[in-house]
DNA sequence: GTCTATACCCTGATAGAC
DNA sequence: GTCTATCAGGGTATAGAC
């Protein structure tokens, strides 16, 4: 039988995601999370032991979700290496579109050095580069991609996506000021991703036998 | 005549850089900054009006310093486009090595959406991509690089550098746990930068006339 | 310019009724 | 499970002596 719909924990997690993404762990306020979730603060502490406990639970979920999606791509045997790389970027993009808080949380956790995380949450975080490495591995093995370190490829791929999306608000603020400019015309996320995809395919492709220009 | 050596403000700024990098704006403690700088907290408020004022002054300096270095590369006429790109990456790397706090602060400010910044500080931040765009411009103009949006190229270049370096602590924490792994062997910053340089040269180079493999 | 002491607010967390 | 009331600790900032 379907367990009684405990809507509170899910609503709290959703509110926490938004709050932690906007303010970071230290800047987040438990009061604000409770208000956003429309639950009483005592209720929040009833479901989650503490601010830290809530944070860890949230991050385990966030990292787990994205790792699972990347693992699915790695396991799809019908895709050739280049298609898998494109699929990884596209999947990241779709996931971010549906979960706007993801980039900021990832960036903040990197900057925080994993201070607020326990072993289990760190493991969930580590699953993300592991899944990405699994996506690239066949391509490197069969010579479609050049020899490269999986961690290097990982950061070369996801860092631009995360930072571009997360920087949306700053870029908006900069452009909205008089006398301050950003080079080039406004750049949409789709256009950015298209450009990045081109860059990554060229960056990772096995070196052409001869490629000379004078 | 040389103005009396006011060592305090510089020491405070240095301490603030470390504290804000490690904890972020919200997580930073004025007490701790004062203690790190070995000055009294009242002294800190004497030189800087507030925590926010200190933060803005620091960031203006941080962003200004890196923008200046990139502008110098852009202005060096003896370098060809590919060399300028390599020089930009190398300069970023050297600057980060000398100022370890830089990547975390940049990441955090992106995630924070520029909330704590005033117009002047935002302008200093905007000068960084502007300088980078100036580095690439001649290469795009003369056909050495492919057509690409300067902002796309900017994030494709600096995001990996910033995130790789800033993620040092998390990666260390992950690896230090039993039962949690990161793919590949340990990756040094130098090896990462070498790989990234290769990736970027290929990513930005004008499309070779023909590059086919079957 | 430098320091001590302190005001005052905010925040995470809990007690205890219902 | 849900809510009100409240506390203890720690945070920014300043007053005022030297």
Short mmCIF file of C-alpha atoms (C1' of nucleotides) in Angstrom, two decimals:
data_model
loop_
_atom_site.label_atom_id
_atom_site.label_comp_id
_atom_site.label_asym_id
_atom_site.label_seq_id
_atom_site.Cartn_x
_atom_site.Cartn_y
_atom_site.Cartn_z
CA UNK A 1 0.00 0.00 0.00
CA UNK A 2 1.19 3.51 -0.79
CA UNK A 3 2.75 5.09 2.23
CA UNK A 4 0.97 8.32 3.34
CA UNK A 5 2.11 11.20 1.17
CA UNK A 6 4.66 12.94 3.35
CA UNK A 7 4.88 16.07 1.31
CA UNK A 8 6.83 18.02 3.91
CA UNK A 9 10.30 16.51 3.50
CA UNK A 10 10.22 16.93 -0.26
CA UNK A 11 9.02 20.50 -0.01
CA UNK A 12 11.70 21.24 2.55
CA UNK A 13 14.40 19.74 0.36
CA UNK A 14 13.23 21.82 -2.60
CA UNK A 15 13.23 24.98 -0.53
CA UNK A 16 16.65 24.11 0.87
CA UNK A 17 18.03 23.61 -2.63
CA UNK A 18 16.99 27.11 -3.63
CA UNK A 19 18.23 28.71 -0.42
CA UNK A 20 21.59 26.94 -0.32
CA UNK A 21 22.15 27.65 -4.01
CA UNK A 22 21.45 31.35 -3.59
CA UNK A 23 23.28 31.92 -0.33
CA UNK A 24 25.63 29.00 0.29
CA UNK A 25 25.78 26.92 3.46
CA UNK A 26 26.88 29.76 5.73
CA UNK A 27 24.57 32.31 4.16
CA UNK A 28 21.49 30.10 4.17
CA UNK A 29 18.97 30.71 6.97
CA UNK A 30 16.94 27.90 8.42
CA UNK A 31 14.08 30.32 9.03
CA UNK A 32 14.05 31.21 5.37
CA UNK A 33 14.07 27.59 4.23
CA UNK A 34 11.10 26.87 6.49
CA UNK A 35 9.22 29.89 5.20
CA UNK A 36 9.96 28.99 1.56
CA UNK A 37 8.72 25.46 2.20
CA UNK A 38 5.70 26.84 4.10
CA UNK A 39 6.37 24.63 7.05
CA UNK A 40 7.09 25.55 10.62
CA UNK A 41 10.72 25.68 11.59
CA UNK A 42 10.14 23.10 14.31
CA UNK A 43 8.73 20.84 11.61
CA UNK A 44 11.94 21.20 9.67
CA UNK A 45 13.94 20.10 12.69
CA UNK A 46 11.51 17.24 13.17
CA UNK A 47 12.31 15.83 9.73
CA UNK A 48 15.98 16.76 9.57
CA UNK A 49 18.20 16.76 12.61
CA UNK A 50 20.01 20.00 11.90
CA UNK A 51 20.94 22.51 9.24
CA UNK A 52 23.97 20.39 8.48
CA UNK A 53 21.91 17.21 8.27
CA UNK A 54 19.50 18.86 5.86
CA UNK A 55 22.39 20.09 3.75
CA UNK A 56 24.03 16.71 3.52
CA UNK A 57 20.80 14.96 2.66
CA UNK A 58 20.17 17.48 -0.08
CA UNK A 59 23.63 17.21 -1.60
CA UNK A 60 23.58 13.42 -1.57
CA UNK A 61 20.38 13.64 -3.60
CA UNK A 62 21.69 16.31 -5.95
CA UNK A 63 24.96 14.55 -6.71
CA UNK A 64 23.29 11.16 -6.90
CA UNK A 65 20.76 12.35 -9.46
CA UNK A 66 23.34 13.72 -11.88
CA UNK A 67 25.69 10.78 -11.45
CA UNK A 68 22.85 8.38 -12.27
CA UNK A 69 22.09 10.21 -15.49
CA UNK A 70 25.70 10.19 -16.57
CA UNK A 71 26.00 6.49 -15.74
CA UNK A 72 23.03 5.84 -18.01
CA UNK A 73 24.88 7.46 -20.90
CA UNK A 74 28.01 5.49 -20.16
CA UNK A 75 25.96 2.28 -20.30
CA UNK A 76 24.32 3.06 -23.65
CA UNK A 77 26.24 0.84 -26.03
CA UNK A 78 24.58 2.13 -29.18
CA UNK A 79 26.35 5.51 -28.95
CA UNK A 80 29.78 6.04 -30.43
CA UNK A 81 32.34 8.04 -28.41
CA UNK A 82 31.62 11.42 -29.97
CA UNK A 83 27.88 10.93 -29.51
CA UNK A 84 28.39 9.98 -25.89
CA UNK A 85 30.32 13.17 -25.26
CA UNK A 86 27.57 15.24 -26.87
CA UNK A 87 24.99 13.33 -24.86
CA UNK A 88 26.85 14.07 -21.64
CA UNK A 89 26.84 17.80 -22.34
CA UNK A 90 23.19 17.74 -23.40
CA UNK A 91 22.18 15.76 -20.34
CA UNK A 92 23.99 18.16 -18.05
CA UNK A 93 22.21 21.04 -19.79
CA UNK A 94 18.76 19.48 -19.48
CA UNK A 95 19.34 18.56 -15.88
CA UNK A 96 20.46 22.08 -15.05
CA UNK A 97 17.48 23.57 -16.83
CA UNK A 98 15.21 21.47 -14.61
CA UNK A 99 17.26 22.06 -11.46
CA UNK A 100 18.56 25.58 -11.59
CA UNK A 101 20.19 25.32 -8.19
CA UNK A 102 22.65 22.66 -9.31
CA UNK A 103 25.50 24.80 -10.71
CA UNK A 104 25.72 27.15 -7.76
CA UNK A 105 25.69 24.33 -5.26
CA UNK A 106 28.44 22.52 -7.12
CA UNK A 107 30.58 25.65 -7.38
CA UNK A 108 30.10 26.49 -3.73
CA UNK A 109 30.95 23.02 -2.55
CA UNK A 110 34.16 23.09 -4.54
CA UNK A 111 35.09 26.44 -3.05
CA UNK A 112 34.18 25.23 0.43
CA UNK A 113 36.54 22.29 0.05
CA UNK A 114 33.91 19.80 1.17
CA UNK A 115 34.06 21.12 4.72
CA UNK A 116 30.41 20.44 5.50
CA UNK A 117 30.33 16.98 3.94
CA UNK A 118 30.57 13.53 5.48
CA UNK A 119 32.07 10.44 3.85
CA UNK A 120 28.81 9.37 2.28
CA UNK A 121 28.17 12.73 0.66
CA UNK A 122 31.75 12.93 -0.58
CA UNK A 123 31.24 9.52 -2.16
CA UNK A 124 28.14 10.81 -3.93
CA UNK A 125 30.14 13.75 -5.21
CA UNK A 126 32.97 11.52 -6.38
CA UNK A 127 30.48 9.44 -8.38
CA UNK A 128 30.03 12.33 -10.81
CA UNK A 129 33.59 12.40 -12.24
CA UNK A 130 33.62 8.61 -12.07
CA UNK A 131 30.54 8.43 -14.31
CA UNK A 132 32.03 10.97 -16.67
CA UNK A 133 35.24 8.99 -16.90
CA UNK A 134 33.20 5.92 -17.80
CA UNK A 135 31.63 7.88 -20.65
CA UNK A 136 35.01 8.79 -22.15
CA UNK A 137 36.83 5.53 -21.49
CA UNK A 138 35.73 3.57 -24.59
CA UNK A 139 36.58 6.51 -26.83
CA UNK A 140 40.08 6.73 -25.42
CA UNK A 141 40.48 2.97 -25.60
CA UNK A 142 39.48 2.66 -29.25
CA UNK A 143 41.47 5.68 -30.39
CA UNK A 144 38.58 8.00 -31.18
CA UNK A 145 39.76 10.33 -28.43
CA UNK A 146 43.33 11.25 -27.68
CA UNK A 147 45.10 10.07 -24.56
CA UNK A 148 44.05 12.28 -21.69
CA UNK A 149 43.56 12.18 -17.98
CA UNK A 150 39.89 11.57 -17.09
CA UNK A 151 39.94 14.27 -14.41
CA UNK A 152 41.38 16.79 -16.83
CA UNK A 153 38.66 15.97 -19.34
CA UNK A 154 36.07 16.17 -16.61
CA UNK A 155 36.96 19.68 -15.52
CA UNK A 156 37.45 20.83 -19.10
CA UNK A 157 33.88 19.75 -19.82
CA UNK A 158 31.78 20.54 -16.79
CA UNK A 159 33.51 23.62 -15.39
CA UNK A 160 32.53 25.82 -18.36
CA UNK A 161 28.93 24.60 -18.23
CA UNK A 162 28.60 25.16 -14.50
CA UNK A 163 30.28 28.54 -14.48
CA UNK A 164 28.47 29.86 -17.52
CA UNK A 165 25.05 28.96 -16.16
CA UNK A 166 25.81 29.98 -12.58
CA UNK A 167 27.20 33.30 -13.77
CA UNK A 168 23.90 34.28 -15.36
CA UNK A 169 22.95 36.61 -12.50
CA UNK A 170 26.36 38.36 -12.35
CA UNK A 171 26.39 38.84 -16.08
CA UNK A 172 22.91 40.30 -15.93
CA UNK A 173 23.99 42.68 -13.17
CA UNK A 174 27.05 43.76 -15.12
CA UNK A 175 25.17 44.40 -18.32
CA UNK A 176 22.42 46.30 -16.50
CA UNK A 177 24.88 48.94 -15.31
CA UNK A 178 25.68 51.91 -17.45
CA UNK A 179 29.33 52.30 -18.38
CA UNK A 180 30.07 48.60 -17.86
CA UNK A 181 30.18 46.21 -20.77
CA UNK A 182 30.76 42.58 -21.54
CA UNK A 183 32.47 41.71 -24.84
CA UNK A 184 30.32 40.47 -27.72
CA UNK A 185 26.57 40.40 -28.08
CA UNK A 186 24.35 38.73 -25.45
CA UNK A 187 25.03 34.99 -25.41
CA UNK A 188 22.25 32.49 -24.81
CA UNK A 189 22.84 29.25 -22.98
CA UNK A 190 21.99 27.27 -26.10
CA UNK A 191 24.48 29.18 -28.19
CA UNK A 192 27.10 28.73 -25.50
CA UNK A 193 26.49 25.00 -25.32
CA UNK A 194 26.69 24.67 -29.09
CA UNK A 195 30.05 26.43 -29.07
CA UNK A 196 31.31 24.37 -26.16
CA UNK A 197 30.28 21.15 -27.87
CA UNK A 198 32.32 22.14 -30.91
CA UNK A 199 35.28 22.98 -28.70
CA UNK A 200 35.16 19.72 -26.79
CA UNK A 201 34.85 17.51 -29.86
CA UNK A 202 37.93 19.13 -31.33
CA UNK A 203 39.77 19.18 -28.04
CA UNK A 204 39.25 15.49 -27.34
CA UNK A 205 39.43 14.05 -30.85
CA UNK A 206 42.49 11.96 -31.61
CA UNK A 207 45.15 14.07 -33.29
CA UNK A 208 44.66 14.16 -37.04
CA UNK A 209 47.53 12.54 -38.89
CA UNK A 210 48.59 15.82 -40.34
CA UNK A 211 47.14 19.24 -39.65
CA UNK A 212 49.30 22.01 -40.91
CA UNK A 213 48.66 25.63 -41.71
CA UNK A 214 51.21 28.32 -42.31
CA UNK B 1 58.59 62.02 0.61
CA UNK B 2 57.59 58.39 1.18
CA UNK B 3 54.38 58.25 3.13
CA UNK B 4 54.73 56.42 6.48
CA UNK B 5 54.59 52.67 5.90
CA UNK B 6 51.02 51.83 6.83
CA UNK B 7 51.44 48.12 7.00
CA UNK B 8 48.07 47.46 8.63
CA UNK B 9 45.75 47.88 5.64
CA UNK B 10 47.86 45.59 3.49
CA UNK B 11 48.05 42.96 6.21
CA UNK B 12 44.32 43.19 6.73
CA UNK B 13 43.64 42.80 3.03
CA UNK B 14 45.87 39.74 2.89
CA UNK B 15 44.15 38.18 5.86
CA UNK B 16 40.76 39.01 4.38
CA UNK B 17 41.70 37.36 1.11
CA UNK B 18 42.47 34.11 2.88
CA UNK B 19 39.39 34.22 5.07
CA UNK B 20 36.93 35.15 2.32
CA UNK B 21 38.43 32.52 0.01
CA UNK B 22 38.09 29.78 2.61
CA UNK B 23 34.67 30.70 3.97
CA UNK B 24 32.96 33.01 1.53
CA UNK B 25 31.42 36.36 2.38
CA UNK B 26 28.74 35.01 4.71
CA UNK B 27 31.03 32.47 6.35
CA UNK B 28 33.90 34.88 6.92
CA UNK B 29 34.27 36.29 10.44
CA UNK B 30 35.61 39.76 11.04
CA UNK B 31 37.13 38.56 14.31
CA UNK B 32 39.06 35.90 12.46
CA UNK B 33 40.31 38.33 9.80
CA UNK B 34 41.56 40.66 12.54
CA UNK B 35 43.28 37.81 14.35
CA UNK B 36 44.88 36.52 11.14
CA UNK B 37 46.17 40.02 10.40
CA UNK B 38 47.27 40.42 14.02
CA UNK B 39 45.47 43.69 14.38
CA UNK B 40 42.71 44.66 16.74
CA UNK B 41 39.21 44.38 15.40
CA UNK B 42 38.60 48.06 16.09
CA UNK B 43 41.67 48.80 13.96
CA UNK B 44 40.11 46.89 11.12
CA UNK B 45 36.97 49.01 11.34
CA UNK B 46 39.17 52.09 11.51
CA UNK B 47 40.73 51.33 8.14
CA UNK B 48 37.71 49.80 6.46
CA UNK B 49 34.22 50.99 7.17
CA UNK B 50 32.57 47.60 7.39
CA UNK B 51 32.87 43.94 6.50
CA UNK B 52 31.23 44.76 3.20
CA UNK B 53 33.57 47.66 2.55
CA UNK B 54 36.58 45.47 3.22
CA UNK B 55 35.21 42.82 0.89
CA UNK B 56 34.62 45.23 -1.96
CA UNK B 57 38.03 46.82 -1.60
CA UNK B 58 39.62 43.40 -1.68
CA UNK B 59 37.73 42.21 -4.75
CA UNK B 60 38.45 45.38 -6.68
CA UNK B 61 42.13 44.73 -6.05
CA UNK B 62 41.92 41.03 -6.90
CA UNK B 63 40.02 41.51 -10.15
CA UNK B 64 42.09 44.53 -11.09
CA UNK B 65 45.35 42.66 -10.70
CA UNK B 66 44.41 39.80 -12.98
CA UNK B 67 42.78 42.05 -15.57
CA UNK B 68 45.97 44.11 -15.74
CA UNK B 69 48.07 41.04 -16.41
CA UNK B 70 45.78 39.85 -19.17
CA UNK B 71 45.73 43.31 -20.71
CA UNK B 72 49.52 43.20 -20.84
CA UNK B 73 49.38 40.00 -22.87
CA UNK B 74 46.79 41.46 -25.21
CA UNK B 75 49.10 44.42 -25.81
CA UNK B 76 52.17 42.32 -26.61
CA UNK B 77 52.38 42.58 -30.38
CA UNK B 78 55.25 40.15 -30.78
CA UNK B 79 53.09 37.14 -29.85
CA UNK B 80 51.06 35.30 -32.47
CA UNK B 81 47.48 34.24 -31.58
CA UNK B 82 48.35 30.73 -30.39
CA UNK B 83 51.19 32.06 -28.24
CA UNK B 84 48.91 34.67 -26.72
CA UNK B 85 46.42 31.98 -25.74
CA UNK B 86 49.16 29.92 -24.13
CA UNK B 87 50.47 33.01 -22.39
CA UNK B 88 47.01 33.76 -21.00
CA UNK B 89 46.74 30.29 -19.48
CA UNK B 90 50.29 30.43 -18.15
CA UNK B 91 49.75 33.87 -16.65
CA UNK B 92 46.57 32.75 -14.96
CA UNK B 93 48.45 29.77 -13.55
CA UNK B 94 51.34 31.84 -12.24
CA UNK B 95 49.03 34.40 -10.73
CA UNK B 96 47.01 31.70 -9.01
CA UNK B 97 50.15 30.05 -7.68
CA UNK B 98 51.11 33.36 -6.08
CA UNK B 99 47.58 34.16 -4.92
CA UNK B 100 45.95 30.94 -3.89
CA UNK B 101 42.78 32.66 -2.77
CA UNK B 102 41.91 33.82 -6.27
CA UNK B 103 40.02 30.79 -7.65
CA UNK B 104 37.75 30.33 -4.65
CA UNK B 105 36.87 33.99 -4.51
CA UNK B 106 36.02 34.04 -8.21
CA UNK B 107 33.87 30.92 -7.92
CA UNK B 108 32.06 32.21 -4.88
CA UNK B 109 31.33 35.56 -6.41
CA UNK B 110 29.85 33.89 -9.47
CA UNK B 111 27.66 31.70 -7.28
CA UNK B 112 26.65 34.70 -5.18
CA UNK B 113 25.50 36.52 -8.29
CA UNK B 114 27.43 39.65 -7.39
CA UNK B 115 25.07 40.38 -4.52
CA UNK B 116 27.69 42.01 -2.31
CA UNK B 117 29.25 44.10 -5.08
CA UNK B 118 28.81 47.73 -6.04
CA UNK B 119 29.07 49.18 -9.53
CA UNK B 120 32.78 49.85 -9.27
CA UNK B 121 33.61 46.31 -8.20
CA UNK B 122 31.38 44.85 -10.90
CA UNK B 123 33.30 46.96 -13.41
CA UNK B 124 36.57 45.52 -12.12
CA UNK B 125 35.14 42.03 -12.52
CA UNK B 126 33.93 42.78 -16.04
CA UNK B 127 37.43 43.91 -17.00
CA UNK B 128 38.65 40.30 -16.79
CA UNK B 129 36.59 38.86 -19.67
CA UNK B 130 37.15 42.10 -21.56
CA UNK B 131 40.91 41.63 -21.36
CA UNK B 132 40.60 38.00 -22.37
CA UNK B 133 38.49 38.96 -25.37
CA UNK B 134 41.20 41.41 -26.40
CA UNK B 135 43.72 38.57 -26.31
CA UNK B 136 41.67 36.42 -28.69
CA UNK B 137 40.43 39.14 -31.01
CA UNK B 138 43.42 39.35 -33.40
CA UNK B 139 43.47 35.56 -33.75
CA UNK B 140 39.81 35.49 -34.72
CA UNK B 141 40.26 38.46 -37.02
CA UNK B 142 43.17 36.97 -38.97
CA UNK B 143 41.68 33.50 -39.24
CA UNK B 144 44.03 31.68 -36.89
CA UNK B 145 41.11 30.98 -34.57
CA UNK B 146 37.63 29.96 -35.61
CA UNK B 147 34.66 32.26 -35.25
CA UNK B 148 33.51 32.11 -31.67
CA UNK B 149 31.82 34.25 -29.07
CA UNK B 150 34.38 35.88 -26.74
CA UNK B 151 32.34 35.03 -23.66
CA UNK B 152 32.09 31.39 -24.70
CA UNK B 153 35.85 31.24 -25.19
CA UNK B 154 36.37 33.00 -21.87
CA UNK B 155 34.40 30.47 -19.84
CA UNK B 156 35.81 27.55 -21.81
CA UNK B 157 39.28 28.71 -20.81
CA UNK B 158 39.13 30.02 -17.29
CA UNK B 159 36.40 27.88 -15.76
CA UNK B 160 38.48 24.68 -15.95
CA UNK B 161 41.51 26.40 -14.48
CA UNK B 162 39.59 27.95 -11.62
CA UNK B 163 37.61 24.84 -10.78
CA UNK B 164 40.54 22.48 -11.01
CA UNK B 165 42.68 24.54 -8.69
CA UNK B 166 39.88 25.45 -6.30
CA UNK B 167 38.84 21.81 -6.10
CA UNK B 168 42.22 20.75 -4.73
CA UNK B 169 40.94 20.48 -1.15
CA UNK B 170 37.80 18.49 -2.07
CA UNK B 171 39.79 16.13 -4.22
CA UNK B 172 42.24 15.61 -1.39
CA UNK B 173 39.39 14.89 1.00
CA UNK B 174 37.83 12.41 -1.41
CA UNK B 175 41.03 10.54 -2.04
CA UNK B 176 41.88 10.41 1.66
CA UNK B 177 38.74 8.39 2.41
CA UNK B 178 38.78 4.67 2.13
CA UNK B 179 36.28 3.18 -0.32
CA UNK B 180 36.05 6.39 -2.31
CA UNK B 181 38.04 6.84 -5.49
CA UNK B 182 38.66 9.38 -8.21
CA UNK B 183 39.30 8.06 -11.74
CA UNK B 184 42.88 7.98 -13.00
CA UNK B 185 46.11 8.53 -11.15
CA UNK B 186 46.72 11.68 -9.11
CA UNK B 187 46.82 14.69 -11.41
CA UNK B 188 49.18 17.59 -10.77
CA UNK B 189 48.27 21.15 -11.63
CA UNK B 190 51.06 21.31 -14.19
CA UNK B 191 49.88 18.17 -15.94
CA UNK B 192 46.35 19.49 -15.93
CA UNK B 193 47.41 22.80 -17.43
CA UNK B 194 49.42 21.05 -20.12
CA UNK B 195 46.40 19.00 -21.08
CA UNK B 196 44.11 22.01 -21.00
CA UNK B 197 46.49 23.98 -23.20
CA UNK B 198 46.37 21.20 -25.77
CA UNK B 199 42.59 21.12 -25.59
CA UNK B 200 42.20 24.87 -26.01
CA UNK B 201 44.58 25.14 -28.97
CA UNK B 202 42.61 22.47 -30.79
CA UNK B 203 39.27 23.83 -29.67
CA UNK B 204 39.97 27.35 -30.89
CA UNK B 205 42.07 26.68 -33.98
CA UNK B 206 40.42 27.44 -37.30
CA UNK B 207 38.92 24.28 -38.75
CA UNK B 208 41.51 22.34 -40.73
CA UNK B 209 40.66 22.13 -44.41
CA UNK B 210 40.10 18.43 -44.12
CA UNK B 211 40.28 16.25 -41.05
CA UNK B 212 38.88 12.83 -41.63
CA UNK B 213 39.33 9.50 -39.94
CA UNK B 214 37.29 6.38 -40.45
"C1'" DG C 1 46.22 55.38 15.85
"C1'" DT C 2 45.33 51.68 19.16
"C1'" DC C 3 42.76 48.92 22.47
"C1'" DT C 4 38.89 47.25 25.93
"C1'" DA C 5 34.43 46.64 26.80
"C1'" DT C 6 30.01 46.25 25.41
"C1'" DA C 7 25.48 47.10 22.85
"C1'" DC C 8 22.43 44.90 20.16
"C1'" DC C 9 20.73 41.85 16.75
"C1'" DC C 10 20.32 37.55 14.51
"C1'" DT C 11 20.47 32.52 14.22
"C1'" DG C 12 20.33 27.64 15.15
"C1'" DA C 13 18.09 24.83 18.09
"C1'" DT C 14 14.66 23.07 21.72
"C1'" DA C 15 10.94 22.68 25.26
"C1'" DG C 16 6.53 21.66 25.82
"C1'" DA C 17 1.44 22.32 24.81
"C1'" DC C 18 -1.88 20.46 21.64
"C1'" DG D 1 2.85 15.51 13.66
"C1'" DT D 2 2.32 20.55 14.31
"C1'" DC D 3 3.00 25.06 16.45
"C1'" DT D 4 4.40 28.99 19.88
"C1'" DA D 5 7.65 30.80 22.66
"C1'" DT D 6 12.08 31.25 23.95
"C1'" DC D 7 17.00 30.62 24.96
"C1'" DA D 8 21.93 30.58 24.55
"C1'" DG D 9 25.69 31.72 21.64
"C1'" DG D 10 27.95 34.20 18.50
"C1'" DG D 11 28.03 38.05 15.05
"C1'" DT D 12 28.85 43.04 13.41
"C1'" DA D 13 29.72 47.27 14.90
"C1'" DT D 14 30.79 51.24 18.07
"C1'" DA D 15 31.78 54.11 22.26
"C1'" DG D 16 35.17 55.99 24.61
"C1'" DA D 17 39.69 55.74 27.23
"C1'" DC D 18 44.50 56.23 26.20
#
